[in-house]
Coordinates of C-alpha atoms in Angstrom, one line a residue:
X1 CA 48.6 12.3 -44.9
X2 CA 51.2 14.8 -45.8
X3 CA 53.5 13.2 -43.4
X4 CA 53.0 9.8 -45.3
X5 CA 53.7 11.5 -48.7
X6 CA 57.2 12.1 -46.9
X7 CA 57.7 8.8 -45.7
X8 CA 57.1 7.9 -49.1
X9 CA 59.2 9.9 -51.0
X10 CA 62.6 9.6 -48.8
X11 CA 61.7 5.5 -48.7
X12 CA 61.9 6.1 -52.5
X13 CA 64.9 8.3 -52.9
X14 CA 66.8 5.7 -50.0
X15 CA 66.1 2.8 -52.2
X16 CA 67.3 4.2 -55.6
X17 CA 70.7 5.7 -53.9
X18 CA 71.3 1.8 -52.9
X19 CA 70.5 0.6 -56.0
X20 CA 72.4 3.1 -58.1
X21 CA 75.9 2.2 -55.6
X22 CA 75.5 -1.2 -56.2
X23 CA 78.2 -3.2 -58.4
X24 CA 75.5 -5.0 -60.0
X25 CA 74.3 -4.4 -63.3
X26 CA 70.4 -5.1 -62.5
X27 CA 69.0 -1.3 -61.5
X28 CA 65.2 -1.2 -60.0
X29 CA 63.5 2.2 -60.0
X30 CA 60.5 2.9 -58.9
X31 CA 59.5 4.0 -62.5
X32 CA 60.2 0.7 -64.3
X33 CA 57.5 -0.8 -62.7
X34 CA 58.5 -3.9 -63.2
X35 CA 56.3 -6.9 -62.6
X36 CA 56.8 -9.6 -59.9
X37 CA 56.6 -12.2 -62.7
X38 CA 59.5 -10.3 -65.1
X39 CA 61.2 -10.5 -61.8
X40 CA 61.1 -14.0 -60.9
X41 CA 61.8 -15.3 -65.2
X42 CA 64.6 -13.3 -64.7
X43 CA 66.0 -14.9 -61.4
X44 CA 65.3 -18.5 -62.6
X45 CA 67.2 -17.4 -65.7
X46 CA 69.7 -16.0 -63.6
X47 CA 69.9 -19.1 -61.3
X48 CA 69.8 -22.0 -64.1
X49 CA 73.0 -20.0 -65.9
X50 CA 74.9 -19.9 -62.4
X51 CA 73.9 -23.2 -61.8
X52 CA 75.6 -24.8 -64.7
X53 CA 79.0 -24.1 -62.9
X54 CA 80.4 -24.3 -59.2
X55 CA 79.7 -21.3 -57.7
X56 CA 82.6 -19.7 -55.4
X57 CA 81.9 -18.3 -52.0
X58 CA 82.3 -14.5 -53.3
X59 CA 80.0 -15.3 -56.1
X60 CA 77.4 -17.1 -53.8
X61 CA 77.6 -13.8 -51.6
X62 CA 76.7 -11.9 -54.8
X63 CA 74.0 -14.0 -55.9
X64 CA 72.5 -14.0 -52.7
X65 CA 72.7 -10.0 -52.4
X66 CA 70.9 -10.1 -55.4
X67 CA 68.4 -12.3 -54.1
X68 CA 67.7 -9.8 -50.9
X69 CA 67.9 -6.8 -53.5
X70 CA 65.6 -8.7 -55.8
X71 CA 63.0 -9.4 -53.0
X72 CA 63.4 -5.6 -51.4
X73 CA 62.5 -4.2 -54.5
X74 CA 59.8 -6.1 -55.1
X75 CA 58.5 -4.8 -51.5
X76 CA 59.2 -1.7 -52.5
X77 CA 57.3 -2.0 -55.7
X78 CA 54.1 -3.2 -53.4
X79 CA 54.9 -0.3 -51.4
X80 CA 54.9 2.2 -53.6
X81 CA 51.5 1.0 -55.1
X82 CA 50.2 1.3 -51.9
X83 CA 51.1 4.8 -51.5
X84 CA 50.0 5.6 -54.8
X85 CA 46.3 3.9 -54.3
X86 CA 46.3 5.7 -50.3
X87 CA 47.2 9.0 -52.6
X88 CA 44.0 8.5 -54.5
X89 CA 41.8 7.7 -51.6
X90 CA 43.3 10.4 -49.2
X91 CA 42.4 13.1 -52.4
X92 CA 38.9 11.5 -52.8
X93 CA 38.5 11.5 -48.8
X94 CA 40.0 15.2 -48.9
X95 CA 37.5 16.0 -51.7
X96 CA 34.3 13.8 -49.3
X97 CA 35.8 15.3 -46.4
X98 CA 35.9 19.4 -48.1
X99 CA 32.2 18.3 -48.8
X100 CA 31.4 17.0 -45.7
X101 CA 32.5 20.2 -43.8
X102 CA 30.6 22.4 -45.6
X103 CA 27.3 20.3 -45.7
X104 CA 27.9 19.7 -41.5
X105 CA 28.9 23.3 -41.2
X106 CA 25.1 24.0 -42.8
X107 CA 23.9 21.5 -40.8
X108 CA 25.2 22.2 -37.2
X109 CA 24.0 26.0 -38.0
X110 CA 20.3 24.3 -38.6
X111 CA 21.0 22.2 -35.3
X112 CA 22.3 24.7 -33.5
X113 CA 19.1 26.7 -34.1
X114 CA 17.1 24.0 -33.3
X115 CA 18.6 23.2 -29.9
X116 CA 18.9 26.6 -29.5
X117 CA 14.8 26.7 -29.7
X118 CA 14.7 23.6 -27.4
X119 CA 16.9 25.2 -24.9
X120 CA 14.7 27.9 -24.9
X121 CA 11.7 26.0 -24.5
X122 CA 13.4 23.9 -22.0
X123 CA 14.4 27.1 -19.5
X124 CA 10.7 28.2 -20.3
X125 CA 9.9 24.8 -18.9
X126 CA 12.4 24.9 -16.2
X127 CA 11.1 28.2 -15.4
X128 CA 7.6 27.0 -15.1
X129 CA 8.4 24.2 -12.6
X130 CA 10.4 26.3 -10.5
X131 CA 7.4 28.4 -10.3
X132 CA 5.3 25.5 -9.7
X133 CA 7.5 23.8 -7.2
X134 CA 7.2 26.9 -5.5
X135 CA 3.3 27.1 -5.7
X136 CA 3.3 23.5 -4.5
X137 CA 5.7 24.4 -1.7
X138 CA 3.2 27.3 -0.3
X139 CA 0.0 24.7 -1.0
X140 CA 2.0 22.0 0.8
X141 CA 3.0 23.9 4.0
X142 CA -0.6 25.1 4.2
X143 CA -2.0 22.0 3.9
X144 CA 0.7 20.4 6.4
X145 CA -0.8 23.8 8.6
X146 CA -4.5 22.6 8.0
X147 CA -3.8 18.9 9.0
X148 CA -2.0 20.2 12.4
X149 CA -5.3 22.6 13.2
X150 CA -7.2 19.4 11.9
X151 CA -5.5 17.1 14.2
X152 CA -5.8 20.0 17.3
X153 CA -9.6 20.4 16.6
X154 CA -9.7 16.5 16.4
X155 CA -8.3 16.2 19.8
X156 CA -10.4 18.8 20.9
X157 CA -13.1 17.4 19.8
X158 CA -12.0 14.0 21.3
X159 CA -11.9 15.5 24.2
X160 CA -15.0 17.0 24.4
X161 CA -16.6 13.5 23.4
X162 CA -14.3 12.5 26.2
X163 CA -15.9 14.4 28.4
X164 CA -19.2 14.1 27.5
X165 CA -18.9 10.3 28.3
X166 CA -17.6 11.1 31.5
X167 CA -20.6 13.1 32.0
X168 CA -22.5 10.5 30.6
X169 CA -21.0 7.7 32.9
X170 CA -21.5 10.4 35.8
X171 CA -25.7 11.2 34.8
X172 CA -25.9 7.0 34.5
X173 CA -24.4 6.6 38.0
X174 CA -26.8 9.3 39.2
X175 CA -29.5 7.7 37.8
X176 CA -29.2 4.7 39.0
X177 CA -28.9 6.3 42.5
X178 CA -31.8 8.3 41.9
X179 CA -33.6 4.9 40.8
X180 CA -32.3 3.3 43.9
X181 CA -34.1 6.2 45.8
X182 CA -36.8 6.0 43.6
X183 CA -37.5 2.7 44.4
X184 CA -36.9 2.9 48.1
X185 CA -38.9 6.0 47.8
X186 CA -41.6 3.7 46.3
X187 CA -41.3 1.2 49.0
X188 CA -41.4 3.8 52.0
X189 CA -44.5 4.9 49.7
X190 CA -46.1 1.3 49.8
X191 CA -45.5 1.3 53.4
X192 CA -47.1 4.5 54.1
X193 CA -50.3 3.8 51.6
X194 CA -50.1 0.3 53.5
X195 CA -50.1 2.0 56.9
X196 CA -52.4 4.7 55.3
X197 CA -55.2 1.8 54.4
X198 CA -54.6 0.7 57.9
X199 CA -55.5 4.2 59.2
X200 CA -58.2 4.6 57.6
X201 CA -59.7 0.8 58.5
X202 CA -58.9 2.2 61.8
X203 CA -60.4 5.1 61.6
X204 CA -63.5 3.6 59.9
X205 CA -63.6 1.4 62.9
X206 CA -63.7 4.3 65.4
X207 CA -65.8 6.3 63.2
X208 CA -68.3 3.7 63.4
X209 CA -67.7 3.1 67.0
X210 CA -68.3 6.9 67.3
X211 CA -71.3 6.7 65.5
X212 CA -72.4 3.9 67.6
X213 CA -71.5 5.6 70.9
X214 CA -73.3 8.9 69.3
X215 CA -76.4 6.8 68.7
X216 CA -75.9 5.3 72.3
X217 CA -75.7 8.9 73.7
X218 CA -78.7 10.0 71.3
X219 CA -80.8 6.9 72.9
X220 CA -79.5 7.6 76.6
X221 CA -79.9 11.2 75.7
X222 CA -83.5 10.7 74.8
X223 CA -83.9 8.1 77.6
X224 CA -82.9 10.8 80.2
X225 CA -85.1 13.2 78.9
X226 CA -88.2 10.7 78.7
X227 CA -87.2 10.1 82.5
X228 CA -86.7 14.4 83.2
X229 CA -90.1 14.0 81.1
X230 CA -91.9 11.5 83.3
X231 CA -90.0 13.2 86.5
X232 CA -91.9 16.2 85.5
X233 CA -95.1 14.8 84.6
X234 CA -95.0 13.5 87.8
X235 CA -94.0 16.0 89.8
X236 CA -97.1 17.8 87.7
X237 CA -99.1 15.0 88.4
X238 CA -97.9 14.8 92.1
X239 CA -98.9 18.7 92.5
X240 CA -102.0 18.1 90.3
X241 CA -103.0 15.1 93.0
X242 CA -102.1 17.3 96.2
X243 CA -103.8 20.2 94.5
X244 CA -106.8 17.7 93.8
X245 CA -106.5 16.8 97.6
X246 CA -106.5 20.0 98.2
X247 CA -109.4 20.9 96.5
X248 CA -111.1 17.8 97.9
X249 CA -110.3 18.6 101.0
X250 CA -111.2 22.4 100.8
X251 CA -115.0 21.1 99.1
X252 CA -114.9 18.6 101.7
X253 CA -114.4 21.5 104.4
X254 CA -116.7 23.5 102.2
X255 CA -119.2 20.5 102.9
X256 CA -118.2 19.7 106.2
X257 CA -119.3 23.5 106.9
X258 CA -122.4 23.6 105.0
X259 CA -123.6 20.2 106.2
X260 CA -125.4 19.7 109.2
X261 CA -124.5 17.2 111.4
X262 CA -127.4 15.7 112.9
X263 CA -125.6 14.6 116.1
X264 CA -122.2 16.1 117.0
X265 CA -121.1 12.5 117.9
X266 CA -121.5 11.2 114.4
X267 CA -120.3 14.2 113.1
X268 CA -117.3 14.2 115.4
X269 CA -116.6 10.8 114.6
X270 CA -117.0 11.3 110.9
X271 CA -114.4 14.3 111.3
X272 CA -111.9 12.6 113.2
X273 CA -112.0 9.1 110.6
X274 CA -112.0 11.6 107.7
X275 CA -109.3 13.5 109.0
X276 CA -107.5 10.1 110.0
X277 CA -108.3 8.9 106.4
X278 CA -107.1 11.8 104.5
X279 CA -104.0 12.2 107.3
X280 CA -103.2 8.5 106.3
X281 CA -103.9 9.0 102.6
X282 CA -101.5 12.0 102.6
X283 CA -98.7 10.0 104.6
X284 CA -99.6 7.0 102.0
X285 CA -99.3 9.5 99.3
X286 CA -96.2 11.1 100.3
X287 CA -94.6 7.8 101.6
X288 CA -95.5 6.5 98.1
X289 CA -94.5 9.9 96.1
X290 CA -91.1 10.3 98.3
X291 CA -90.3 6.4 97.9
X292 CA -91.2 6.9 94.4
X293 CA -89.0 10.3 93.9
X294 CA -86.2 8.5 95.9
X295 CA -86.4 5.3 93.1
X296 CA -86.5 7.9 90.4
X297 CA -83.9 9.8 91.6
X298 CA -81.5 6.9 92.4
X299 CA -82.4 5.7 89.3
X300 CA -81.7 8.6 87.1
X301 CA -78.7 9.3 89.2
X302 CA -77.1 5.7 88.3
X303 CA -78.4 6.3 84.8
X304 CA -76.8 9.8 84.8
X305 CA -73.5 8.6 86.2
X306 CA -73.1 5.8 83.9
X307 CA -74.1 7.8 80.9
X308 CA -71.9 9.9 82.2
X309 CA -69.1 7.7 82.6
X310 CA -69.9 6.3 79.2
X311 CA -69.7 10.2 77.7
X312 CA -66.5 10.7 79.3
X313 CA -64.8 7.3 78.3
X314 CA -66.7 8.1 75.2
X315 CA -65.1 11.6 74.8
X316 CA -61.7 10.4 76.2
X317 CA -61.5 7.6 73.4
X318 CA -63.1 10.3 70.5
X319 CA -60.4 12.8 71.7
X320 CA -57.7 9.8 71.7
X321 CA -59.1 8.9 68.2
X322 CA -59.4 12.7 67.0
X323 CA -55.4 12.9 68.2
X324 CA -54.8 9.7 66.4
X325 CA -56.8 10.5 63.5
X326 CA -55.3 14.0 63.2
X327 CA -52.1 12.5 63.8
X328 CA -52.5 9.6 61.3
X329 CA -54.1 12.7 59.0
X330 CA -50.8 15.3 59.4
X331 CA -48.8 12.0 58.9
X332 CA -50.4 10.7 55.7
X333 CA -50.3 14.8 54.4
X334 CA -46.2 14.5 55.4
X335 CA -46.2 11.1 53.6
X336 CA -48.4 12.3 50.7
X337 CA -46.4 15.6 50.3
X338 CA -43.0 13.3 50.7
X339 CA -44.4 10.8 47.8
X340 CA -45.4 13.8 46.1
X341 CA -42.4 15.4 46.2
X342 CA -40.5 12.3 45.6
X343 CA -42.3 11.8 42.7
X344 CA -41.9 15.3 41.6
X345 CA -37.6 14.9 42.0
X346 CA -38.0 11.5 40.7
X347 CA -39.9 13.1 37.4
X348 CA -37.1 15.4 37.4
X349 CA -34.6 13.3 37.5
X350 CA -36.3 11.5 34.8
X351 CA -36.5 14.0 32.7
X352 CA -33.1 15.5 33.2
X353 CA -31.9 11.8 32.5
X354 CA -34.1 12.0 29.1
X355 CA -32.6 15.1 28.5
X356 CA -28.9 14.1 29.1
X357 CA -29.3 11.0 26.9
X358 CA -30.8 12.9 24.2
X359 CA -27.9 15.5 24.5
X360 CA -25.5 12.8 24.5
X361 CA -27.0 10.6 21.6
X362 CA -27.2 14.4 19.3
X363 CA -23.5 15.5 20.6
X364 CA -22.4 12.0 19.8
X365 CA -24.2 12.0 16.8
X366 CA -22.9 15.6 16.1
X367 CA -19.3 14.8 17.4
X368 CA -19.5 11.7 14.9
X369 CA -20.6 13.2 11.7
X370 CA -17.7 15.7 13.2
X371 CA -15.4 13.2 13.6
X372 CA -16.4 11.7 9.9
X373 CA -15.9 14.8 8.1
X374 CA -12.8 15.7 9.8
X375 CA -11.7 12.1 9.5
X376 CA -12.8 12.8 5.5
X377 CA -11.0 16.1 5.3
X378 CA -7.9 14.9 6.8
X379 CA -8.0 11.8 4.3
X380 CA -8.9 14.5 1.8
X381 CA -6.0 16.6 2.7
X382 CA -3.6 13.5 3.0
X383 CA -4.6 12.7 -0.8
X384 CA -4.0 16.3 -1.7
X385 CA -1.0 16.2 -0.3
X386 CA 0.4 12.9 -1.3
X387 CA -0.8 13.7 -4.8
X388 CA 0.8 17.4 -4.7
X389 CA 4.1 15.8 -3.4
X390 CA 4.1 13.2 -6.4
X391 CA 3.1 16.0 -8.9
X392 CA 6.6 17.9 -7.0
X393 CA 8.0 14.9 -7.6
X394 CA 7.4 14.4 -11.4
X395 CA 8.0 18.3 -11.9
X396 CA 11.2 18.1 -10.2
X397 CA 12.0 14.9 -11.8
X398 CA 11.0 16.5 -15.3
X399 CA 13.5 18.9 -14.1
X400 CA 16.2 17.0 -13.1
X401 CA 15.5 15.6 -16.5
X402 CA 15.5 18.4 -18.7
X403 CA 18.5 19.4 -17.0
X404 CA 20.4 16.4 -18.0
X405 CA 18.7 16.6 -21.5
X406 CA 20.1 20.3 -21.7
X407 CA 23.5 19.3 -20.7
X408 CA 23.4 16.6 -23.7
X409 CA 22.1 19.1 -26.0
X410 CA 25.2 21.6 -24.6
X411 CA 27.8 18.7 -24.9
X412 CA 26.7 17.6 -28.4
X413 CA 26.4 21.7 -29.6
X414 CA 29.8 21.9 -27.8
X415 CA 31.1 19.1 -29.7
X416 CA 30.0 20.3 -32.6
X417 CA 31.1 23.8 -32.5
X418 CA 34.9 22.5 -31.3
X419 CA 34.8 20.2 -34.4
X420 CA 33.7 22.8 -36.6
X421 CA 35.7 25.5 -34.8
X422 CA 32.1 27.7 -34.5
X423 CA 32.3 30.6 -32.2
X424 CA 29.2 31.1 -30.3
X425 CA 28.3 34.0 -28.0
X426 CA 27.7 32.4 -24.6
X427 CA 23.9 32.5 -23.6
X428 CA 22.7 34.9 -21.0
X429 CA 22.3 32.3 -18.0
X430 CA 25.4 30.7 -17.1
X431 CA 25.1 26.8 -17.5
X432 CA 27.1 23.7 -16.4
X433 CA 29.1 23.1 -19.6
X434 CA 30.6 19.5 -20.5
X435 CA 33.5 18.9 -22.9
X436 CA 32.4 16.5 -25.2
X437 CA 35.4 15.2 -27.6
X438 CA 34.2 13.8 -31.1
X439 CA 36.5 12.7 -33.9
X440 CA 33.7 11.1 -36.2
X441 CA 30.5 13.0 -37.6
X442 CA 26.9 12.6 -36.2
X443 CA 24.3 12.4 -38.6
X444 CA 21.7 15.1 -38.3
X445 CA 19.4 15.3 -35.6
X446 CA 15.8 17.3 -35.5
X447 CA 14.1 18.9 -33.0
X448 CA 13.3 16.6 -30.0
X449 CA 9.6 15.2 -29.9
X450 CA 9.1 15.3 -33.6
X451 CA 8.0 12.1 -35.2
X452 CA 8.1 11.7 -38.6
X453 CA 4.6 10.2 -40.3
X454 CA 4.9 6.3 -39.9
X455 CA 7.0 6.5 -37.4
X456 CA 6.8 3.2 -34.8
X457 CA 5.0 3.9 -31.5
X458 CA 7.3 5.0 -28.4
X459 CA 8.7 2.0 -26.4
X460 CA 7.8 1.4 -23.3
X461 CA 9.2 2.7 -20.2
X462 CA 11.5 0.9 -17.9
X463 CA 10.1 0.2 -14.4
X464 CA 10.8 2.1 -11.2
X465 CA 13.4 2.1 -9.0
X466 CA 15.4 4.0 -6.3
X467 CA 18.2 5.2 -7.3
X468 CA 20.6 8.0 -5.4
X469 CA 20.6 12.0 -7.3
X470 CA 23.8 12.2 -9.0
X471 CA 25.2 13.8 -12.5
X472 CA 24.4 11.7 -15.3
X473 CA 27.7 10.5 -16.7
X474 CA 26.9 9.4 -20.4
X475 CA 29.2 7.0 -22.3
X476 CA 28.2 5.5 -25.6
X477 CA 27.8 5.5 -29.9
X478 CA 24.9 6.0 -32.0
X479 CA 24.1 2.2 -32.1
X480 CA 25.6 1.2 -28.7
X481 CA 28.6 -0.3 -30.0
X482 CA 32.2 0.5 -28.2
X483 CA 33.5 0.1 -31.9
X484 CA 30.7 2.2 -33.4
X485 CA 32.5 4.8 -35.6
X486 CA 29.5 7.4 -34.3
X487 CA 31.0 7.3 -31.3
X488 CA 29.8 9.7 -28.4
X489 CA 31.4 10.0 -24.7
X490 CA 29.9 12.7 -22.7
X491 CA 31.8 13.6 -19.3
X492 CA 30.8 14.8 -16.3
X493 CA 30.8 14.6 -12.6
X494 CA 28.8 13.0 -9.8
X495 CA 28.1 14.1 -6.4
X496 CA 27.2 10.8 -5.0
X497 CA 27.9 7.4 -5.2
X498 CA 26.4 6.0 -8.3
X499 CA 25.3 1.9 -8.8
X500 CA 24.9 0.9 -12.0
X501 CA 22.8 -1.7 -13.3
X502 CA 23.6 -2.8 -16.6
X503 CA 24.4 -1.2 -19.7
X504 CA 23.4 -1.2 -23.4
X505 CA 23.5 -3.8 -25.7
X506 CA 25.9 -2.6 -28.8
X507 CA 24.9 -3.3 -32.4
X508 CA 25.6 -7.0 -32.8
X509 CA 23.6 -8.1 -29.5
X510 CA 26.7 -8.3 -26.9
X511 CA 26.8 -6.7 -24.0
X512 CA 30.3 -4.6 -23.0
X513 CA 30.9 -4.1 -19.9
X514 CA 30.6 -0.1 -18.6
X515 CA 33.4 1.7 -16.6
X516 CA 32.9 2.8 -13.5
X517 CA 30.2 6.1 -13.2
X518 CA 29.3 5.5 -17.1
X519 CA 26.3 4.5 -18.5
X520 CA 25.8 3.8 -22.3
X521 CA 23.3 6.1 -24.3
X522 CA 22.3 4.9 -27.8
X523 CA 21.3 7.2 -30.6
X524 CA 20.9 4.9 -33.2
X525 CA 18.3 2.5 -32.3
X526 CA 19.8 -0.1 -30.0
X527 CA 17.8 -0.4 -26.7
X528 CA 18.7 1.3 -23.9
X529 CA 18.9 -1.3 -20.8
X530 CA 16.4 -1.0 -17.8
X531 CA 17.6 0.2 -14.5
X532 CA 20.3 2.3 -15.8
X533 CA 18.4 5.7 -14.2
X534 CA 20.0 7.4 -11.7
X535 CA 17.5 9.5 -9.7
X536 CA 16.6 10.6 -6.6
X537 CA 15.0 7.8 -4.0
X538 CA 11.7 9.2 -3.8
X539 CA 11.6 9.6 -7.6
X540 CA 11.9 6.6 -10.4
X541 CA 11.6 7.7 -13.7
X542 CA 13.1 5.6 -16.7
X543 CA 14.1 6.9 -19.8
X544 CA 14.5 5.3 -23.0
X545 CA 16.0 6.8 -26.1
X546 CA 15.0 5.6 -29.8
X547 CA 15.5 7.0 -33.2
X548 CA 12.1 8.2 -35.1
X549 CA 13.8 7.8 -38.5
X550 CA 16.7 9.6 -40.3
X551 CA 19.0 9.2 -37.2
X552 CA 16.7 11.5 -35.3
X553 CA 16.9 11.6 -31.6
X554 CA 13.9 11.0 -29.3
X555 CA 13.5 11.2 -25.6
X556 CA 10.5 9.4 -24.2
X557 CA 9.8 9.8 -20.1
X558 CA 6.7 9.6 -18.3
X559 CA 5.7 8.5 -14.7
X560 CA 6.1 5.2 -13.3

C-alpha cells in the first residue's frame, strides 16, 4: 500500500512539472479538481473560437497538444480520484486487518489449545491402537498356531479313521471268509449228520439183527439145553431101565433059585428061553439105545455145529458191527467235536465281528463327532481370525486416518503459526510436518466430533474400494472452489503410485480437474466426491468432510 502511495505522488509531481513547463495559458493541477464537464465546455469554446478563422499548421499543432494535455489531465484526475478512494479503502482495510489480526491471534490460541487437546487424544488413540495391534497380532499368531494344531489333529484323526476303515475292510473280508468257512462247515456238518443218521439206521438194523441173533442163539441154546437134558434123561432112563432089567434079572435069578422046577427039561428050557429072551431084549435095547444115542449125538452134533458156525458168524458180524459202530461213534464224536469246535469258532468270529462292528460304529461316531467338533472349532477359529483381521484392519485404517488427520491439523496449525508469526515449543514426539502456505484468514473451527444442537445428521460414507497405501496430498478450499478466497493447500509426499478417481465440486457445481497427486478437501459444506480415498488394498474406508455450522470442521468415518 505504501508503494502505491509513492507511485501516486510521483505521477502527480511529474504531471505538475509538465503542465507548468508548457507554453499554454491553461494550467491544470490536481488541487483544482476541474470537473470533466467544465473542461469539455472550455474545449468547445476554444474550438468555436478557433474554427472562426483558418488555423495555421503551428496553431493546429498547438491545438492538438492542448487537446492531448486536456485528455491526459482528465485521465490524471480520474487516477487521482481512484488513488484517493483506494487510500480510504486501504485505511479502512488496515483498520479491519488490525482488528482481524488481534481476533485471529486470540482464535489461533484457542484453536491451538483445541488442536493440542485433539492431538493428545489422537496420540493416545494411536498408542492404544498400537497396543491393540500388538495384542491382535499375538492373538492372530496364537490362532494360526491353533489352526495348524487342529489341522494336524484333523489329519491324524483322518489317518486313524482311514486305518479303522482298513481294519473294518479286513474284518469284513475275514467275516466273509469265516462266513464261507461257516457255510462249508455247515455243509460238512449236514453231510456228517446225514452220515450219522445213516449210521444210526445201520446201527439200528445191526442192533435189530443182533437182537434177533441173540434171540435165535438163546433159542438154540435152550434147544441145546433141552437136547442135553433129553440126552441126560435118556441116559438116566437107559440106566434106570438097565437097573430095572438087572433087578428083574436078579429077581428072576432069585426066583429061579427059589423056584423049584419040576422037571429038569422044563427048567432047562425055560432057562434057555429066558436067557435068550433076555439076551435078545438086551441086545435089542442096547442096539436101540446105541442107535438112538448115535442119532441123538449126530443130531446134536449137527445142530451144535450149525449153531457154532452160526454163532461164529454172528460173533464175527457182531464184532464187525461193533468195530464199525465204534468207528462210526468215534467218527461221529470227531464230527460232533469238529462241529462244536466250528460252531464255537463261528460264534467267536461272529462275536469278534459284532464287537468290531460295534467298535467301528462307535469309533466312526466318535470320530465323526470329533471331526465335526474340530471342523466347528476350526470354523470358529477362522471366523475369529477373520474378525480379528477385520478389527486389525479397522484399527490400522483408523490409525492411518488419524495420522492423516493429525498431519492435516499440524499443517493447519503450522499455517496459522506461520501466518500469525507464533513461535510454538515443539512436541515431545517428532511428528511429520507439512508446509501449508495460506494467505487468507480461515474461519474458526471448533474441536472435532463436536456437534451443535440442531445440526444435520452425518452424510453417508462412500463405498469401499481398493487403493494403494500412500501419504495423502490435499488440495482444496473451504468450499471446494479453486477461486475461493478461503483456499487451503496442504502439501505432502507419496510413497507409491496414487490413482485419483474424481475431484470435489466447487460452489457453483462445476468439477475442477485436480492436478496429479492432489485430493480436493471441502471444509465449508461442499460434498466430498466418492472414491477419492487412497488406502491400503486390504482396507478401504471412505472419508467425508462437512461443516456442522459456524464453519466447523467435522470428520466422519466408519467401516464399509
